[in-house]
XYZ file of C-alpha atoms in Angstrom:
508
model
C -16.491 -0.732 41.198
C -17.545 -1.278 37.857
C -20.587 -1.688 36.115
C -21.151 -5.365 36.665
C -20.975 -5.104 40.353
C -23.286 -7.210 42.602
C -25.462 -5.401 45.289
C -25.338 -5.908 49.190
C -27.911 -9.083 49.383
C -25.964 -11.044 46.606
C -22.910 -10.273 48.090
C -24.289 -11.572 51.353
C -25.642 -14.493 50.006
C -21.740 -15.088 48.269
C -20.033 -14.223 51.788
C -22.378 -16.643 53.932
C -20.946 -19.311 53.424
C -17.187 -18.081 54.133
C -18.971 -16.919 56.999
C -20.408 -20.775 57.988
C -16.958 -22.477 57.815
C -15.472 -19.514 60.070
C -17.914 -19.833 62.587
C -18.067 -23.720 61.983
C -14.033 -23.614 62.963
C -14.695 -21.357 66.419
C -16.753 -23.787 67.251
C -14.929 -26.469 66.939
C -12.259 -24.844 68.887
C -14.677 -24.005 71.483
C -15.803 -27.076 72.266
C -12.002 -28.644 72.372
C -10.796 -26.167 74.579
C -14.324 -26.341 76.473
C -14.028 -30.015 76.973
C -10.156 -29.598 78.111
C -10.704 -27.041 80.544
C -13.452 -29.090 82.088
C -11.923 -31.868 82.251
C -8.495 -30.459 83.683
C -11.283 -28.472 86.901
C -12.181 -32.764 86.799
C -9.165 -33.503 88.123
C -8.730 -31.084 90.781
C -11.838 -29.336 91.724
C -10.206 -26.958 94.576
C -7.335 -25.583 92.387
C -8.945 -25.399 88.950
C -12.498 -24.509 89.980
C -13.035 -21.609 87.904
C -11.305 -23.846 84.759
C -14.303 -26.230 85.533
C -16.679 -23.781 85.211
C -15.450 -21.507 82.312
C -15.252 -25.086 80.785
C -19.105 -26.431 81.635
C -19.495 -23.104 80.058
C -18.382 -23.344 76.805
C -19.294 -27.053 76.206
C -22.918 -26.276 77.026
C -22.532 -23.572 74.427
C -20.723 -25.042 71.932
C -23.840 -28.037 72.121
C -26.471 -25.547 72.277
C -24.914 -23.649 69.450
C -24.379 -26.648 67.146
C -27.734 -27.655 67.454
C -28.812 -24.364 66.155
C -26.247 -24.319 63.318
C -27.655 -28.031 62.348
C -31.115 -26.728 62.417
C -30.007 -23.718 59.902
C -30.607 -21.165 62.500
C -27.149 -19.350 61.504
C -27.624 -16.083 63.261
C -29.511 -17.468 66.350
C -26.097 -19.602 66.972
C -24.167 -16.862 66.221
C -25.462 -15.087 68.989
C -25.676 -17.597 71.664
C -22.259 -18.343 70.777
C -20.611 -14.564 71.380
C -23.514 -14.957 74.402
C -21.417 -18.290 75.791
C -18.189 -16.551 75.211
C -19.054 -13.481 76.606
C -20.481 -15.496 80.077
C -16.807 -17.776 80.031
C -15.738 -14.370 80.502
C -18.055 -12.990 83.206
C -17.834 -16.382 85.555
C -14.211 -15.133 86.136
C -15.773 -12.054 87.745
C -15.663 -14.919 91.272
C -12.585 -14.965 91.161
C -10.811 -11.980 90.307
C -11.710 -8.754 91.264
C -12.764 -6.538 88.420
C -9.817 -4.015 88.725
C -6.909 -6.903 88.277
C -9.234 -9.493 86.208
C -7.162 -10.199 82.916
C -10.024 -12.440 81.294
C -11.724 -8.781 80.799
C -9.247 -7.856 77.597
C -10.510 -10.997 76.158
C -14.027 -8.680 75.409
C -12.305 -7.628 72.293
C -11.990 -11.295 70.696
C -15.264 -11.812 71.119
C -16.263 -8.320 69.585
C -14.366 -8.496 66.334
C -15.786 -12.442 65.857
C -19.663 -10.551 66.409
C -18.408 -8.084 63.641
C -16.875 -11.018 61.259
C -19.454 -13.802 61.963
C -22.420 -11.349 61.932
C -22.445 -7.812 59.755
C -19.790 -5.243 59.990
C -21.696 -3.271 62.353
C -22.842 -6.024 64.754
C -19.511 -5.709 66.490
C -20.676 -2.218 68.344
C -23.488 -3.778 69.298
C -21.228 -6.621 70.876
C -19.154 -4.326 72.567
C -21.864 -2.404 73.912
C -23.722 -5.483 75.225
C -20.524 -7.115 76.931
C -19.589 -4.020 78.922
C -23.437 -3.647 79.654
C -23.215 -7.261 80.576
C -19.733 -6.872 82.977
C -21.251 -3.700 84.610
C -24.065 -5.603 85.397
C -21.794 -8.948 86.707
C -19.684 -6.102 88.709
C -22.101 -4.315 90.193
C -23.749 -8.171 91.110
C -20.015 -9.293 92.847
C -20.161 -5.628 94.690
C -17.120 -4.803 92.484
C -19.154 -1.256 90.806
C -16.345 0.930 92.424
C -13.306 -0.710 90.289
C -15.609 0.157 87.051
C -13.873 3.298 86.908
C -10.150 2.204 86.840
C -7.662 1.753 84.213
C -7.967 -1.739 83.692
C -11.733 -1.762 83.020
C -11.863 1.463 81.089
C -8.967 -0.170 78.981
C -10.760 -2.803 78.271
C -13.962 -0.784 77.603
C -11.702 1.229 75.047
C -10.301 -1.518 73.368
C -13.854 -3.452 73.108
C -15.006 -0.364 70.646
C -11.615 0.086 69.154
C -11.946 -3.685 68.259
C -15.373 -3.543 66.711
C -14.347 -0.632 64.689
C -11.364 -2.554 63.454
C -13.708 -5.242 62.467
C -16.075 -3.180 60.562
C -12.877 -1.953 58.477
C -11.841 -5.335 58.271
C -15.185 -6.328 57.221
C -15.545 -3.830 54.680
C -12.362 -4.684 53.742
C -12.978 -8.143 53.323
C -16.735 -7.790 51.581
C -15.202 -5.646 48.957
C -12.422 -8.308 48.270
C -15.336 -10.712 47.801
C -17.007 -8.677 45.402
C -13.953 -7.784 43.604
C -13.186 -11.754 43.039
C -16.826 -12.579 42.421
C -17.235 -10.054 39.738
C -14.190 -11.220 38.425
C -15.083 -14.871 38.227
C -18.160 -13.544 36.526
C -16.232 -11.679 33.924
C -14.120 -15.093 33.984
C -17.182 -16.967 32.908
C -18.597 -14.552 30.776
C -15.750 -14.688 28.670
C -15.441 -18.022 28.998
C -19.394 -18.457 27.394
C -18.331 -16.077 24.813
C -15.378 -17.818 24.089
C -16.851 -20.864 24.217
C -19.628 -19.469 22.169
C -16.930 -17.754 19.371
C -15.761 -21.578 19.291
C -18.905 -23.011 18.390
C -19.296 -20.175 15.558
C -15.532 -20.832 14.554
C -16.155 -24.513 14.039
C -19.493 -24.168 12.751
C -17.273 -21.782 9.743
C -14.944 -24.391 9.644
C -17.407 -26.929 8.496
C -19.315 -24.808 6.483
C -15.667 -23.959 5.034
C -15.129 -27.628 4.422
C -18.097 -27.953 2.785
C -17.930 -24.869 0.390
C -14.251 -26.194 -0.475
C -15.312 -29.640 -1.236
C -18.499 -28.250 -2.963
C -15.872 -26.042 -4.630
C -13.491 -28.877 -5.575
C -17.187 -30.660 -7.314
C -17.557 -27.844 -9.840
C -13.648 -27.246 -10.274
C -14.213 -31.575 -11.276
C -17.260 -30.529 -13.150
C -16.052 -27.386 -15.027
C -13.285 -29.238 -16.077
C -14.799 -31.607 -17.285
C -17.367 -29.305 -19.279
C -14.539 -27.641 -20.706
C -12.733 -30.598 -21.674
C -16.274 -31.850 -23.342
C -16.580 -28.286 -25.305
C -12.565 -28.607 -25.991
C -13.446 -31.634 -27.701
C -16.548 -30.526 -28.997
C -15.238 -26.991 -30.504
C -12.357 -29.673 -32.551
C -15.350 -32.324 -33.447
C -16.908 -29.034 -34.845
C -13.854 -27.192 -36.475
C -12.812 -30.726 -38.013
C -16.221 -31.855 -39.252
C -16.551 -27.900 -40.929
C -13.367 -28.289 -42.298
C -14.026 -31.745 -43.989
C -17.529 -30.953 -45.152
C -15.879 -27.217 -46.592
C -13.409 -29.398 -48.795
C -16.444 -31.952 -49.669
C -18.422 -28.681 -50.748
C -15.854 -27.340 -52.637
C -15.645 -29.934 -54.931
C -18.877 -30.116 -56.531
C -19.273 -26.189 -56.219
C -16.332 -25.704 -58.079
C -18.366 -27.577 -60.807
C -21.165 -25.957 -61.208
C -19.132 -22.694 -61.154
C -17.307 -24.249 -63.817
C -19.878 -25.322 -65.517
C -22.210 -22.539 -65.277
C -19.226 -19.996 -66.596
C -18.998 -22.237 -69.578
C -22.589 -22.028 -70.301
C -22.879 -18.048 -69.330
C -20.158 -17.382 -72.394
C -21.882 -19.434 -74.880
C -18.373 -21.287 -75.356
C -21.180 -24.615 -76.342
C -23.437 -22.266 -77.999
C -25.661 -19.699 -77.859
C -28.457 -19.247 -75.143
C -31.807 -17.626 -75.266
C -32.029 -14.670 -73.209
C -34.255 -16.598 -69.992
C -31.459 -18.986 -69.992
C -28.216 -16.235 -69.870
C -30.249 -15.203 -66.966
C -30.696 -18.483 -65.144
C -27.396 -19.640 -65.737
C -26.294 -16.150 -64.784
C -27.821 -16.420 -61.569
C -26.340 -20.009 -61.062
C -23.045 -18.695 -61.394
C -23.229 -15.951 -59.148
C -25.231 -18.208 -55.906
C -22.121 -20.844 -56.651
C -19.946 -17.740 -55.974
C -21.795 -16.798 -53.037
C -21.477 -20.246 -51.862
C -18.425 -20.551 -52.522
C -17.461 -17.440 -50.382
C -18.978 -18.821 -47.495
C -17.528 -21.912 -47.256
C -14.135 -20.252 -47.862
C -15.466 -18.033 -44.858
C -16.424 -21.033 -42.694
C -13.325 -23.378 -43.121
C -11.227 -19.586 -42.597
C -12.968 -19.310 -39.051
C -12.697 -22.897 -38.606
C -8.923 -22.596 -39.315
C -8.556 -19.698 -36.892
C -10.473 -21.173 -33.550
C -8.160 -24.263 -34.299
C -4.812 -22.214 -34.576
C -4.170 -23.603 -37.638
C -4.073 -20.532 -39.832
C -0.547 -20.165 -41.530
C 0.344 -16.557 -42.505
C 2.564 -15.691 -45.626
C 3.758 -13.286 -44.505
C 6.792 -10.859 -46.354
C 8.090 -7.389 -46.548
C 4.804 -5.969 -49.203
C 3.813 -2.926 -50.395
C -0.025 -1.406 -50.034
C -0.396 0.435 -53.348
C -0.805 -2.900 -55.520
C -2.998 -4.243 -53.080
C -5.057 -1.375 -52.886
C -5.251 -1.408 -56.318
C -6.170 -4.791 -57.065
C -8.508 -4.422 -54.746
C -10.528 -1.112 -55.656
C -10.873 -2.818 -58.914
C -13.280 -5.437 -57.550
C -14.657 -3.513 -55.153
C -15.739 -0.643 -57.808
C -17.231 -3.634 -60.139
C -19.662 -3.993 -56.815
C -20.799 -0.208 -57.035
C -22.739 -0.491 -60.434
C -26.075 0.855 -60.175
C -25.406 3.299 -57.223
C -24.730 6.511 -57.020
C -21.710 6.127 -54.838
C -18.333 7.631 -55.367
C -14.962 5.553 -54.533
C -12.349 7.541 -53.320
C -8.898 6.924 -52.591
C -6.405 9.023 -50.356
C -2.773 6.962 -50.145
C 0.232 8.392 -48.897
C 2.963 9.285 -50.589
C 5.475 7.934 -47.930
C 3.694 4.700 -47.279
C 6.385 2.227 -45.847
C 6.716 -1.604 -46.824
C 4.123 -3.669 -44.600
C 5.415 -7.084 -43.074
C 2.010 -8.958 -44.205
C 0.538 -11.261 -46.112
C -0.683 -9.768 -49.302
C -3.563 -12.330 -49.751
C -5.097 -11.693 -46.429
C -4.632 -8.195 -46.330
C -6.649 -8.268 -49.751
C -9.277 -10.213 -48.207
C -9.716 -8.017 -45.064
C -9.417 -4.416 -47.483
C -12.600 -6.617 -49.794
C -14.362 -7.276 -46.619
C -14.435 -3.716 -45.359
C -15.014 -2.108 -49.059
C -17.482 -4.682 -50.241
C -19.553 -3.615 -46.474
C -19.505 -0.394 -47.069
C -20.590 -0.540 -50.441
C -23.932 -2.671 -49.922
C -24.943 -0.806 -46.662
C -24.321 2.198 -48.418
C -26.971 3.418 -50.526
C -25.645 6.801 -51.867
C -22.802 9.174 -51.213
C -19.029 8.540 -51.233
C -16.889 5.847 -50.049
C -13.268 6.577 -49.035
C -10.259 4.429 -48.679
C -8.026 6.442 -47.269
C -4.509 4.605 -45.791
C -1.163 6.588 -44.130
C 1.946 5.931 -41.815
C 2.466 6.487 -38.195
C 4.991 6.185 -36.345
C 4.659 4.729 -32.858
C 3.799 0.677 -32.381
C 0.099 0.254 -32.026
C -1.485 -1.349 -28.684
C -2.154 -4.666 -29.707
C -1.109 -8.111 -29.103
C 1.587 -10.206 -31.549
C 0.564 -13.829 -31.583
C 2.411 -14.623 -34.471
C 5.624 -13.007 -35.798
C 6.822 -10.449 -32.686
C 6.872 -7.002 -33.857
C 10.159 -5.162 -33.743
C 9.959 -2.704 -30.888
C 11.605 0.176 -33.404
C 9.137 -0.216 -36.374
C 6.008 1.821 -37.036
C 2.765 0.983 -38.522
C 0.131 1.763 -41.194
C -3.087 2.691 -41.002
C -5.986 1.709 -43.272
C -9.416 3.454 -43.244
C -12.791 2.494 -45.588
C -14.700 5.755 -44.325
C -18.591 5.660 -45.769
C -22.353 7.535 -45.656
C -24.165 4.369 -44.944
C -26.759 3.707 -42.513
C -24.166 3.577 -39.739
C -24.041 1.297 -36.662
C -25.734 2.058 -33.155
C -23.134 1.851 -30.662
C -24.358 -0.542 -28.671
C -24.397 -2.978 -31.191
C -20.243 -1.790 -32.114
C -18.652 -4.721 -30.397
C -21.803 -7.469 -31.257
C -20.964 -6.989 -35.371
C -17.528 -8.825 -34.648
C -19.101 -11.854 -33.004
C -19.311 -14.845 -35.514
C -22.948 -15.300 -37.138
C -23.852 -12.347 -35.626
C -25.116 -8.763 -36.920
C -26.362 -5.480 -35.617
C -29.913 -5.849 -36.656
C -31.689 -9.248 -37.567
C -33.646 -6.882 -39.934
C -29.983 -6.272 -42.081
C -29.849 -9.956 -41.986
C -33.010 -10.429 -44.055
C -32.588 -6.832 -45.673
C -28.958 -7.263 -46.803
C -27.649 -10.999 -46.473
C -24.614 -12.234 -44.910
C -23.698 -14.394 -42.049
C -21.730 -12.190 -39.610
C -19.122 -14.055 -40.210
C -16.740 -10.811 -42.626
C -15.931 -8.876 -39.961
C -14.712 -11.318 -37.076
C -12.715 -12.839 -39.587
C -11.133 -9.431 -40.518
C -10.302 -9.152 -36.735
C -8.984 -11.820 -36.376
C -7.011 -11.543 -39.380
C -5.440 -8.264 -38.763
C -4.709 -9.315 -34.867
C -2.344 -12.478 -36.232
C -0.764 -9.769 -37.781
C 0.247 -7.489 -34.647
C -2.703 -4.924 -35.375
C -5.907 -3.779 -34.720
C -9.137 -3.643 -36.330
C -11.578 -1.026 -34.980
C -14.690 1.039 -35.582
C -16.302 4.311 -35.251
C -19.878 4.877 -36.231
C -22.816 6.852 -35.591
C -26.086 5.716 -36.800
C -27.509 6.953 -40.138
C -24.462 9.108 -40.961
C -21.873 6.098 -41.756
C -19.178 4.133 -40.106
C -15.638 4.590 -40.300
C -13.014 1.261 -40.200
C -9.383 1.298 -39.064
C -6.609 -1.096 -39.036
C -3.449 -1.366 -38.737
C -0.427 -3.471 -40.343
C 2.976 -3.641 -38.830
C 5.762 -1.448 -40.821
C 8.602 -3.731 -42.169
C 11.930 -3.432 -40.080
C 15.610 -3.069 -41.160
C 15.541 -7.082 -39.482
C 13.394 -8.001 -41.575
C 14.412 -5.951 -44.940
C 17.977 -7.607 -44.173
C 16.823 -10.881 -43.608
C 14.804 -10.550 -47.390
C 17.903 -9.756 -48.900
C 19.747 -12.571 -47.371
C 17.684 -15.149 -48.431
C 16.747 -13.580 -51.564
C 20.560 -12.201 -52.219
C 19.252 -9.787 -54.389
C 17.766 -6.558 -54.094
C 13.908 -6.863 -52.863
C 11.586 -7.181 -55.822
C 7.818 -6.731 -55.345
C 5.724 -8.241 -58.143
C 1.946 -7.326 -58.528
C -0.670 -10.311 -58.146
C -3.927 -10.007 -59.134
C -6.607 -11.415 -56.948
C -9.319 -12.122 -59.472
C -10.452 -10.976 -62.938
C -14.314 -11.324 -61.290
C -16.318 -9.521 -59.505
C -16.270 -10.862 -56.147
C -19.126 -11.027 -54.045
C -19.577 -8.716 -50.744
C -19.428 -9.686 -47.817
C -21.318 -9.562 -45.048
C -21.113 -7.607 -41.374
């Protein structure tokens, strides 16, 4: 059996009442066949005699026996009624003679009910005790000599065969029990744990509901915030671009202004006043810068920023560009260097932005650079660098060029690497008041270079310089084609200068 099985008592206690509706039945049946047998020995007392008395017999047990069974005395009726049965039998011992008495083979019946009604055993002890009990009632009629024939010997045989077969039987019958009680315990253990599973299923179920509908409330709520900062971020971008243009206005009249003044072109100045107007001129530059800065960043984060972009060649660029940036090196001992390619390809870009990222970088390295060298250095490759297009998709068969400002300046730690190209940001709030600048160069430079198909990165270590890369997209025979089409002429590259002023740097 397995592991869960239930021991003897229990299994008792289960089978006792199986037990109670048996016995309840025989009795029953007793007492019918009781009351018919005495009433047929009624009717005609000489011929049916014995019928009478088997019958007063078994009514007076079956009344005795109820009574017990009412009282809850199971066993105790149990036994008086195998006793009533057994005496049924033994009244027939007047009227038959022991050796040709067929009521003896009814011994067995009443032996396998003792082993059924009572414990599996109890039927040897019924068998013994009803051949005890018909030796005794032969030996009282003076029939002891016919103990020793077939018929009584048969009968003896088949009284212990019987209550053997009812032990089996009752074995049989008690391990049945068990089986199908253990198994309607398993039944309703799984059912609890089912029931149980159920209970923790629903209970997920709800607290599924509510996470969902708690779920759906931020979703509504983050949608809204986003929608609120959507409009926000275009409030912002609008009101920056608006004030930039109302800025420019009077700033580009003190610049004005102030350059009239600083060449004496209404007469001469005393020295203090060169220098004051001096100074005015070059803080309306500065401002002027940022603005330009400010409404450029405001441009980008609204998608607004048109490129000019056309097939253009680096060398003038550079050029134009090294000779602002080497007005910004006076009074340090730095060297600008140059290393340009001799193969350089045409770049598809625009040559004003390009200009204003190369100033960014050069003008950087030159005012965190206290001494040493600064190199420009700018070459081909050959494959199509990893970056996104958003604007103008990049021929799949075109290379690119790179373009490096290499210095010896106090360098960049490298966990601040990514923070210097976050607006109004810089690596050190100490370069901030140290240096000047509003962070804003360098994501502008990004963001710059990534509208057109490249990259802008950075390599540093700290206190030995930083190195800056990007990279513009190589022109393609599509697009040198499509120049000459609309031009219908062969491609002419003219050289623009960006300013005959110093410019001033920029910041991180």
């Amino acid at each position: 059996m397995s592991d869960t099985s239930i021991n003897q008592p229990r299994l008792e206690e289960y089978t006792q009442s199986l037990r109670e509706e048996s016995f309840v039945t025989l009795l029953y049946s007793m007492g019918v066949f009781g009351l018919v047998l005495l009433s047929t020995g009624l009717i005609n007392v000489e011929s049916m005699r014995m019928g009478a008395q088997i019958g007063g017999v078994l009514v007076l047990t079956y009344w005795l026996a109820n009574m017990l069974r009412k009282r809850k005395r199971y066993r105790l009726a149990v036994v008086l009624f195998l006793a009533g049965a057994l005496a049924a039998i033994i009244v027939t011992f007047g009227f038959y003679p022991l050796a040709s008495n067929p009521f003896i083979f009814f011994t067995p019946l009443v032996v396998c009910i003792a082993g059924v009604l009572l414990r599996p055993r109890a039927g040897f002890v019924a068998a013994t005790a009803a051949i005890a009990a018909m030796i005794l009632a032969a030996i009282s009629y003076g029939q002891s000599s016919q103990m020793w024939q077939l018929p009584f010997l048969a009968a003896v045989l088949l009284g212990y065969l019987s209550a053997a077969v009812a032990m089996l039987a009752s074995l049989s019958f008690f391990t049945v029990v068990e089986w199908a009680i253990d198994s309607y315990h398993k039944v309703e253990r799984r059912e609890a744990q089912l029931y149980e599973s159920e209970k923790q299923l629903q209970r997920a179920l709800r607290e599924q509901d509510s996470l969902n509908h708690r779920l759906q409330e931020s979703n509504k709520q983050l949608e809204n915030a986003r929608a609120v900062a959507e409009y926000a971020n275009r409030m912002k971008s609008q009101f920056v671009a608006n004030m930039s243009h109302e800025l420019r206005t009077p700033l580009n009249a003190i610049i004005g202004f102030s350059y009239i003044l600083k060449q004496e072109l209404k007469g001469p100045l005393a020295p203090d006043q060169h220098d004051y107007v001096g100074r005015i001129y070059d803080a309306g530059n500065y401002l002027l810068k940022l603005l330009n800065d400010i409404l450029d960043n405001a441009k980008i984060e609204a998608g607004r920023l048109d490129l000019q972009r056309e097939p253009s060649q680096l060398e003038p660029i550079v050029h134009e560009v090294l000779v602002t940036a080497s007005s910004l090196t006076h009074g340090k001992p730095l060297a600008l260097r140059t290393e340009l390619a001799s193969d350089l390809p045409l770049v598809y870009a625009d040559r004003m932005r390009v200009a204003q990222v190369l100033l960014n970088l050069l003008s950087n390295a030159v005012k965190f650079t206290e001494h040493g060298s600064i190199t420009l250095r700018v070459y081909p490759a050959f494959h199509t660098p990893p970056a996104d297009t958003p604007q103008g998709e990049q021929p799949p068969d075109s290379g690119y060029v790179v373009v490096e400002v290499e210095d010896t300046g106090i360098g960049i730690a490298a966990e601040n690497l990514e923070l210097i190209f976050e607006e109004f940001r810089q690596a050190d709030e100490t370069l901030s008041r140290r240096y000047g600048g509003t962070g804003l160069g360098l994501p502008i430079s990004r963001r710059l270079v990534e509208l057109h198909g490249g990259r802008l990165t950075v390599a540093s270590t700290l206190g030995r310089g930083s190195t800056f890369r990007f990279t513009l997209p190589a022109v393609a025979d599509a697009h040198l084609r499509q120049a000459r089409e609309l031009l219908n002429t062969p491609l002419q590259l003219e050289h623009r200068a960006l300013a005959s002023e110093p410019q001033p740097a920029l910041s991180r």
